[in-house]
Amino acid sequence: MDKKEIWQNLIILPAILGVILSVFLCVYLNANVQRVLPVPKDTAFAYHDSSIIDEGENAEGLKPNTSIGSIEFGGTKLNLCYEADYSNLVGAVSFDEESTDFSKIGAAYLKTTSANASLIKKANMLNINSIYGSFKYQLLDELEFENEYQATIYAPKASKSLVIYYQNSNGAGLATTYKALIYKEVK
Amino acid sequence: MEMKQTRKLISFVIATVIAISSVCMLSSLTLELSLANKSFFSKHLVTNSVAEECEKQLDLKFEALEAESGIPLSVFQMATKTYSTADNLSQASQNIFSEETAELYSNERVDYFYNLCTEYLDGNNISYNKDDVRRTADKAARIYSETVGIHNTDSVSQYLTLFARDCTKATSIAIVSLIICGALLAIIYKKKNYAISYFASGVAGGGIATIIGALLALIFQVGTDVSVSPLVYQSSMVSMIRIYFAYLMLAGLILCAIGSLVNFLIAKYVKREEDRQATRFNKIIAKL
């Protein structure tokens, strides 16, 4: 073994192999990082709520918890949030994903808490300023339903209406029934 | 001459295969000892920031439950004061790979929330319907489970077992490949120091590749976009991946050191042999 060969095996060969293979290793890791992870893709370890994100500019491709406007009644203002997570219902009303938007014929459905609902129903009128436009509503009725589903399929008689529903609470605790405030649009 | 060149070329190819096998062996072995190791996984999944985030989430959700049920937030918050969230999380993480549930939902927890609620309502002379309060307690227990408990653990446990098995398989294949390459070198060279030197070069090359590869992965923040939710667990996974890269660098360093040391010893041995032969030759010349 001559000197040249010794240096070649001690430094040059490992260095060349090392540099070339390191690039391959890094590229492989970058492209297949999920392969070095011992968990399936999209694993949810827990279910945490998201914060309300900035106001959506248009109705296309809205994500849950996007603020789409506000609801005003008797000097109070609440956030109008598209598909709000549970904890966001404290300062907001949630606009149902499958609901008709306020500008169209039919009913728009909003979910809230009994605390918010007791404030809302004190005012006979409410205003909605949203990405769909500004609308004014008048309270018509308050109805009770056996469950949440019944409240979300109730169709008011008015052509353009609003249903604000919430789980009923008789003072302390959660009842099985749901209540809904029924509004009609006024000019 | 041509024979010598061909042998050298074959040796380069074998050294390259040895380097690749070394990288594979190190990557899968380090994976087995870190990410694919159940105790490592349980220990690093739950961190202080996970506990803090869970408490923050619990407060927000219990605030919504207060707005729905009329029972004050402080009643539900007693749960985090009585039982440490960090301890419950740690318990849940230990349960991921056991028969016990890691979800933290149980009838005992519903009873616990029910007793908290009724204690408050009785103490303040507030009339209530027992079923309504139990429904609220059930919802509080579910909120606790969704927020602090660890979910989908069955699929994680199964996946981890298969993953660890794949790592063992990859390590075994890499070791077999190294043995075959070593045997081939031994067949090619009569002088064993040549064979050992090429083998050590391949191993050192694999070590260098692992060190630089893992370093580049750390620099370019590979793995920061893993799809795991919620965000706080994603951070845990990212830090686990970073620990894995750090371990990989360390393992690469050890392998590189071993390969270089072997080559250095061979170089020293060859020089000593040359010196000895030169001395003997000088003595013969002197005698003549």
Tab-separated table of C-alpha atoms in Angstrom, chain B:
chain	number	residue	atom	x	y	z
B	1	MET	CA	-1.741	-2.905	-14.531
B	2	GLU	CA	-5.235	-3.179	-16.007
B	3	MET	CA	-6.093	-5.842	-13.411
B	4	LYS	CA	-5.005	-3.470	-10.638
B	5	GLN	CA	-7.189	-0.643	-12.033
B	6	THR	CA	-10.215	-2.939	-12.322
B	7	ARG	CA	-9.694	-4.118	-8.750
B	8	LYS	CA	-9.489	-0.513	-7.571
B	9	LEU	CA	-12.678	0.387	-9.428
B	10	ILE	CA	-14.513	-2.586	-7.911
B	11	SER	CA	-13.215	-1.531	-4.479
B	12	PHE	CA	-14.627	1.993	-5.004
B	13	VAL	CA	-18.012	0.550	-5.917
B	14	ILE	CA	-17.982	-1.743	-2.855
B	15	ALA	CA	-16.915	1.184	-0.623
B	16	THR	CA	-19.864	3.191	-2.005
B	17	VAL	CA	-22.258	0.311	-1.216
B	18	ILE	CA	-20.725	0.101	2.276
B	19	ALA	CA	-21.270	3.859	2.766
B	20	ILE	CA	-24.916	3.600	1.618
B	21	SER	CA	-25.488	0.564	3.869
B	22	SER	CA	-23.887	2.424	6.791
B	23	VAL	CA	-26.236	5.400	6.275
B	24	CYS	CA	-29.259	3.052	6.115
B	25	MET	CA	-28.106	1.130	9.181
B	26	LEU	CA	-27.497	4.318	11.200
B	27	SER	CA	-30.779	5.944	10.126
B	28	SER	CA	-32.932	2.928	10.967
B	29	LEU	CA	-31.027	2.041	14.142
B	30	THR	CA	-31.294	5.617	15.440
B	31	LEU	CA	-34.986	5.628	14.509
B	32	GLU	CA	-35.474	2.429	16.499
B	33	LEU	CA	-33.805	3.986	19.514
B	34	SER	CA	-35.622	7.327	19.249
B	35	LEU	CA	-38.856	7.988	17.346
B	36	ALA	CA	-39.877	4.337	17.041
B	37	ASN	CA	-39.159	3.694	20.711
B	38	LYS	CA	-42.346	3.689	22.789
B	39	SER	CA	-40.830	5.169	25.942
B	40	PHE	CA	-39.016	7.894	23.955
B	41	PHE	CA	-42.273	8.702	22.142
B	42	SER	CA	-44.348	8.875	25.345
B	43	LYS	CA	-41.716	10.987	27.100
B	44	HIS	CA	-41.285	13.560	24.338
B	45	LEU	CA	-44.895	13.842	23.129
B	46	VAL	CA	-46.048	15.623	26.260
B	47	THR	CA	-44.120	18.777	27.095
B	48	ASN	CA	-44.734	21.760	29.377
B	49	SER	CA	-46.071	23.770	26.443
B	50	VAL	CA	-48.620	21.005	25.703
B	51	ALA	CA	-49.826	21.200	29.332
B	52	GLU	CA	-50.016	25.016	29.197
B	53	GLU	CA	-51.916	24.976	25.899
B	54	CYS	CA	-54.342	22.340	27.230
B	55	GLU	CA	-55.103	24.477	30.293
B	56	LYS	CA	-55.666	27.519	28.084
B	57	GLN	CA	-58.006	25.509	25.849
B	58	LEU	CA	-59.858	24.123	28.877
B	59	ASP	CA	-60.475	27.648	30.189
B	60	LEU	CA	-61.848	28.774	26.808
B	61	LYS	CA	-64.129	25.754	26.424
B	62	PHE	CA	-65.345	25.880	30.033
B	63	GLU	CA	-66.127	29.574	29.480
B	64	ALA	CA	-68.390	28.514	26.604
B	65	LEU	CA	-69.948	25.851	28.839
B	66	GLU	CA	-70.619	28.545	31.433
B	67	ALA	CA	-72.379	30.629	28.759
B	68	GLU	CA	-74.455	27.594	27.765
B	69	SER	CA	-75.276	26.110	31.145
B	70	GLY	CA	-75.297	29.067	33.519
B	71	ILE	CA	-72.923	27.257	35.910
B	72	PRO	CA	-69.895	29.488	36.645
B	73	LEU	CA	-66.527	28.892	34.999
B	74	SER	CA	-64.788	28.662	38.402
B	75	VAL	CA	-66.755	25.457	39.153
B	76	PHE	CA	-65.356	23.685	36.086
B	77	GLN	CA	-61.909	25.199	36.635
B	78	MET	CA	-61.736	23.319	39.962
B	79	ALA	CA	-60.825	20.279	37.851
B	80	THR	CA	-57.499	21.821	36.840
B	81	LYS	CA	-56.828	22.884	40.436
B	82	THR	CA	-57.606	19.481	41.945
B	83	TYR	CA	-55.814	17.448	39.292
B	84	SER	CA	-52.652	18.728	37.644
B	85	THR	CA	-53.092	18.911	33.869
B	86	ALA	CA	-49.418	18.021	33.415
B	87	ASP	CA	-49.854	14.864	35.559
B	88	ASN	CA	-53.009	13.839	33.688
B	89	LEU	CA	-51.272	14.385	30.346
B	90	SER	CA	-48.297	12.390	31.473
B	91	GLN	CA	-50.642	9.600	32.632
B	92	ALA	CA	-52.420	9.718	29.260
B	93	SER	CA	-49.121	9.546	27.365
B	94	GLN	CA	-48.074	6.499	29.419
B	95	ASN	CA	-51.399	4.886	28.581
B	96	ILE	CA	-50.874	5.254	24.818
B	97	PHE	CA	-49.176	1.860	24.617
B	98	SER	CA	-50.998	0.128	27.461
B	99	GLU	CA	-54.409	-1.468	27.837
B	100	GLU	CA	-55.624	1.615	29.728
B	101	THR	CA	-57.382	4.402	27.846
B	102	ALA	CA	-55.468	7.599	27.166
B	103	GLU	CA	-58.647	9.549	26.463
B	104	LEU	CA	-59.317	10.422	30.137
B	105	TYR	CA	-63.118	10.071	29.815
B	106	SER	CA	-64.771	7.962	32.481
B	107	ASN	CA	-67.945	7.770	34.542
B	108	GLU	CA	-65.834	8.703	37.580
B	109	ARG	CA	-64.874	11.963	35.878
B	110	VAL	CA	-68.529	12.678	35.013
B	111	ASP	CA	-69.422	12.035	38.690
B	112	TYR	CA	-66.587	14.324	39.742
B	113	PHE	CA	-67.943	17.223	37.620
B	114	TYR	CA	-71.504	16.427	38.741
B	115	ASN	CA	-70.446	16.682	42.395
B	116	LEU	CA	-68.637	19.974	41.734
B	117	CYS	CA	-71.754	21.435	40.069
B	118	THR	CA	-74.248	20.237	42.691
B	119	GLU	CA	-71.964	21.403	45.509
B	120	TYR	CA	-71.996	24.902	44.016
B	121	LEU	CA	-75.757	24.899	43.291
B	122	ASP	CA	-76.692	23.528	46.735
B	123	GLY	CA	-74.329	25.965	48.434
B	124	ASN	CA	-75.986	28.886	46.668
B	125	ASN	CA	-79.554	27.586	47.091
B	126	ILE	CA	-80.101	27.396	43.351
B	127	SER	CA	-82.784	24.962	42.266
B	128	TYR	CA	-81.828	22.575	39.487
B	129	ASN	CA	-82.863	19.571	37.497
B	130	LYS	CA	-80.520	16.639	38.243
B	131	ASP	CA	-80.614	15.378	34.651
B	132	ASP	CA	-79.662	18.817	33.304
B	133	VAL	CA	-76.728	19.026	35.701
B	134	ARG	CA	-75.596	15.485	34.830
B	135	ARG	CA	-75.763	16.398	31.132
B	136	THR	CA	-73.580	19.420	31.884
B	137	ALA	CA	-71.152	17.259	33.894
B	138	ASP	CA	-70.998	14.811	31.004
B	139	LYS	CA	-70.225	17.643	28.591
B	140	ALA	CA	-67.521	18.977	30.950
B	141	ALA	CA	-65.964	15.496	31.152
B	142	ARG	CA	-66.041	15.198	27.362
B	143	ILE	CA	-64.436	18.639	27.003
B	144	TYR	CA	-61.718	17.524	29.456
B	145	SER	CA	-61.170	14.323	27.491
B	146	GLU	CA	-61.088	16.049	24.077
B	147	THR	CA	-58.663	18.676	25.342
B	148	VAL	CA	-56.313	16.910	27.768
B	149	GLY	CA	-56.751	13.267	26.770
B	150	ILE	CA	-54.670	11.770	23.992
B	151	HIS	CA	-56.764	10.406	21.139
B	152	ASN	CA	-56.413	7.994	18.219
B	153	THR	CA	-53.820	6.083	20.234
B	154	ASP	CA	-54.838	2.682	18.839
B	155	SER	CA	-53.778	3.631	15.336
B	156	VAL	CA	-50.613	5.323	16.671
B	157	SER	CA	-49.711	2.229	18.711
B	158	GLN	CA	-50.296	-0.125	15.757
B	159	TYR	CA	-48.401	2.157	13.395
B	160	LEU	CA	-45.486	2.458	15.829
B	161	THR	CA	-45.219	-1.337	16.205
B	162	LEU	CA	-45.132	-1.793	12.410
B	163	PHE	CA	-42.746	1.129	12.088
B	164	ALA	CA	-40.331	-0.359	14.667
B	165	ARG	CA	-40.526	-3.706	12.821
B	166	ASP	CA	-39.673	-2.005	9.506
B	167	CYS	CA	-36.722	-0.270	11.197
B	168	THR	CA	-35.409	-3.618	12.488
B	169	LYS	CA	-35.824	-5.086	9.003
B	170	ALA	CA	-33.939	-2.171	7.396
B	171	THR	CA	-31.142	-2.417	10.005
B	172	SER	CA	-30.808	-6.174	9.381
B	173	ILE	CA	-30.677	-5.721	5.583
B	174	ALA	CA	-28.011	-3.017	5.975
B	175	ILE	CA	-25.916	-5.254	8.276
B	176	VAL	CA	-26.194	-8.203	5.834
B	177	SER	CA	-25.135	-5.880	3.000
B	178	LEU	CA	-22.111	-4.735	5.052
B	179	ILE	CA	-21.113	-8.354	5.753
B	180	ILE	CA	-21.387	-9.269	2.042
B	181	CYS	CA	-19.309	-6.207	1.044
B	182	GLY	CA	-16.683	-7.089	3.670
B	183	ALA	CA	-16.518	-10.671	2.345
B	184	LEU	CA	-16.182	-9.419	-1.254
B	185	LEU	CA	-13.275	-7.167	-0.273
B	186	ALA	CA	-11.634	-10.056	1.556
B	187	ILE	CA	-11.936	-12.164	-1.622
B	188	ILE	CA	-10.537	-9.417	-3.861
B	189	TYR	CA	-7.454	-8.653	-1.739
B	190	LYS	CA	-4.894	-11.143	-0.464
B	191	LYS	CA	-3.397	-8.489	1.799
B	192	LYS	CA	-6.074	-7.980	4.425
B	193	ASN	CA	-5.060	-4.410	5.264
B	194	TYR	CA	-6.270	-3.340	1.785
B	195	ALA	CA	-9.657	-4.952	2.369
B	196	ILE	CA	-9.972	-3.480	5.853
B	197	SER	CA	-8.888	-0.047	4.609
B	198	TYR	CA	-11.549	0.075	1.856
B	199	PHE	CA	-14.168	-1.202	4.289
B	200	ALA	CA	-13.202	1.464	6.838
B	201	SER	CA	-13.289	4.147	4.099
B	202	GLY	CA	-16.839	3.155	3.202
B	203	VAL	CA	-17.872	3.195	6.859
B	204	ALA	CA	-16.238	6.601	7.433
B	205	GLY	CA	-17.905	7.893	4.263
B	206	GLY	CA	-21.273	6.701	5.571
B	207	GLY	CA	-20.550	8.418	8.880
B	208	ILE	CA	-19.675	11.721	7.159
B	209	ALA	CA	-22.800	11.476	4.955
B	210	THR	CA	-24.949	10.943	8.049
B	211	ILE	CA	-23.389	13.878	9.916
B	212	ILE	CA	-23.699	16.331	7.013
B	213	GLY	CA	-27.113	14.978	5.923
B	214	ALA	CA	-28.576	15.355	9.428
B	215	LEU	CA	-26.951	18.778	9.799
B	216	LEU	CA	-28.434	19.945	6.493
B	217	ALA	CA	-31.829	18.573	7.584
B	218	LEU	CA	-31.567	20.611	10.793
B	219	ILE	CA	-30.425	23.746	8.941
B	220	PHE	CA	-33.167	23.507	6.305
B	221	GLN	CA	-35.722	22.671	9.036
B	222	VAL	CA	-36.823	19.409	7.485
B	223	GLY	CA	-39.969	18.057	9.122
B	224	THR	CA	-41.409	21.318	10.428
B	225	ASP	CA	-44.547	20.832	8.333
B	226	VAL	CA	-45.597	17.402	9.657
B	227	SER	CA	-49.344	16.913	9.519
B	228	VAL	CA	-50.313	16.326	13.126
B	229	SER	CA	-52.928	18.257	15.093
B	230	PRO	CA	-53.398	20.253	17.248
B	231	LEU	CA	-50.563	22.690	16.647
B	232	VAL	CA	-48.968	22.165	20.053
B	233	TYR	CA	-48.540	18.425	19.352
B	234	GLN	CA	-47.087	19.319	15.964
B	235	SER	CA	-44.416	21.298	17.852
B	236	SER	CA	-43.722	18.213	20.008
B	237	MET	CA	-43.323	16.074	16.900
B	238	VAL	CA	-41.013	18.659	15.319
B	239	SER	CA	-38.796	18.714	18.416
B	240	MET	CA	-38.786	14.869	18.400
B	241	ILE	CA	-37.605	14.950	14.773
B	242	ARG	CA	-34.893	17.447	15.736
B	243	ILE	CA	-33.724	15.149	18.546
B	244	TYR	CA	-33.642	12.300	16.013
B	245	PHE	CA	-31.433	14.367	13.675
B	246	ALA	CA	-29.150	15.246	16.600
B	247	TYR	CA	-28.870	11.541	17.535
B	248	LEU	CA	-28.202	10.775	13.875
B	249	MET	CA	-25.351	13.290	13.812
B	250	LEU	CA	-23.870	11.761	16.955
B	251	ALA	CA	-24.159	8.234	15.533
B	252	GLY	CA	-22.553	9.438	12.285
B	253	LEU	CA	-19.720	10.993	14.259
B	254	ILE	CA	-19.064	7.708	16.098
B	255	LEU	CA	-19.087	5.702	12.848
B	256	CYS	CA	-16.838	8.227	11.102
B	257	ALA	CA	-14.434	8.141	14.060
B	258	ILE	CA	-14.317	4.314	13.996
B	259	GLY	CA	-13.722	4.220	10.206
B	260	SER	CA	-11.045	6.921	10.341
B	261	LEU	CA	-9.316	5.322	13.353
B	262	VAL	CA	-9.128	1.954	11.589
B	263	ASN	CA	-7.677	3.603	8.468
B	264	PHE	CA	-5.253	5.623	10.612
B	265	LEU	CA	-4.053	2.456	12.380
B	266	ILE	CA	-3.600	0.716	9.020
B	267	ALA	CA	-1.609	3.707	7.724
B	268	LYS	CA	0.552	3.551	10.845
B	269	TYR	CA	1.009	-0.208	10.462
B	270	VAL	CA	1.967	0.139	6.772
B	271	LYS	CA	4.506	2.882	7.616
B	272	ARG	CA	6.025	0.739	10.396
B	273	GLU	CA	6.296	-2.189	8.024
B	274	GLU	CA	7.954	0.041	5.412
B	275	ASP	CA	10.409	1.403	8.000
B	276	ARG	CA	11.227	-2.112	9.196
B	277	GLN	CA	11.811	-3.310	5.662
B	278	ALA	CA	13.937	-0.223	4.913
B	279	THR	CA	16.053	-0.856	8.047
B	280	ARG	CA	16.512	-4.507	7.112
B	281	PHE	CA	17.468	-3.488	3.562
B	282	ASN	CA	19.965	-0.906	4.917
B	283	LYS	CA	21.533	-3.546	7.173
B	284	ILE	CA	21.934	-5.915	4.207
B	285	ILE	CA	23.468	-3.103	2.131
B	286	ALA	CA	25.825	-2.213	5.021
B	287	LYS	CA	26.954	-5.827	5.367
B	288	LEU	CA	27.728	-5.955	1.653
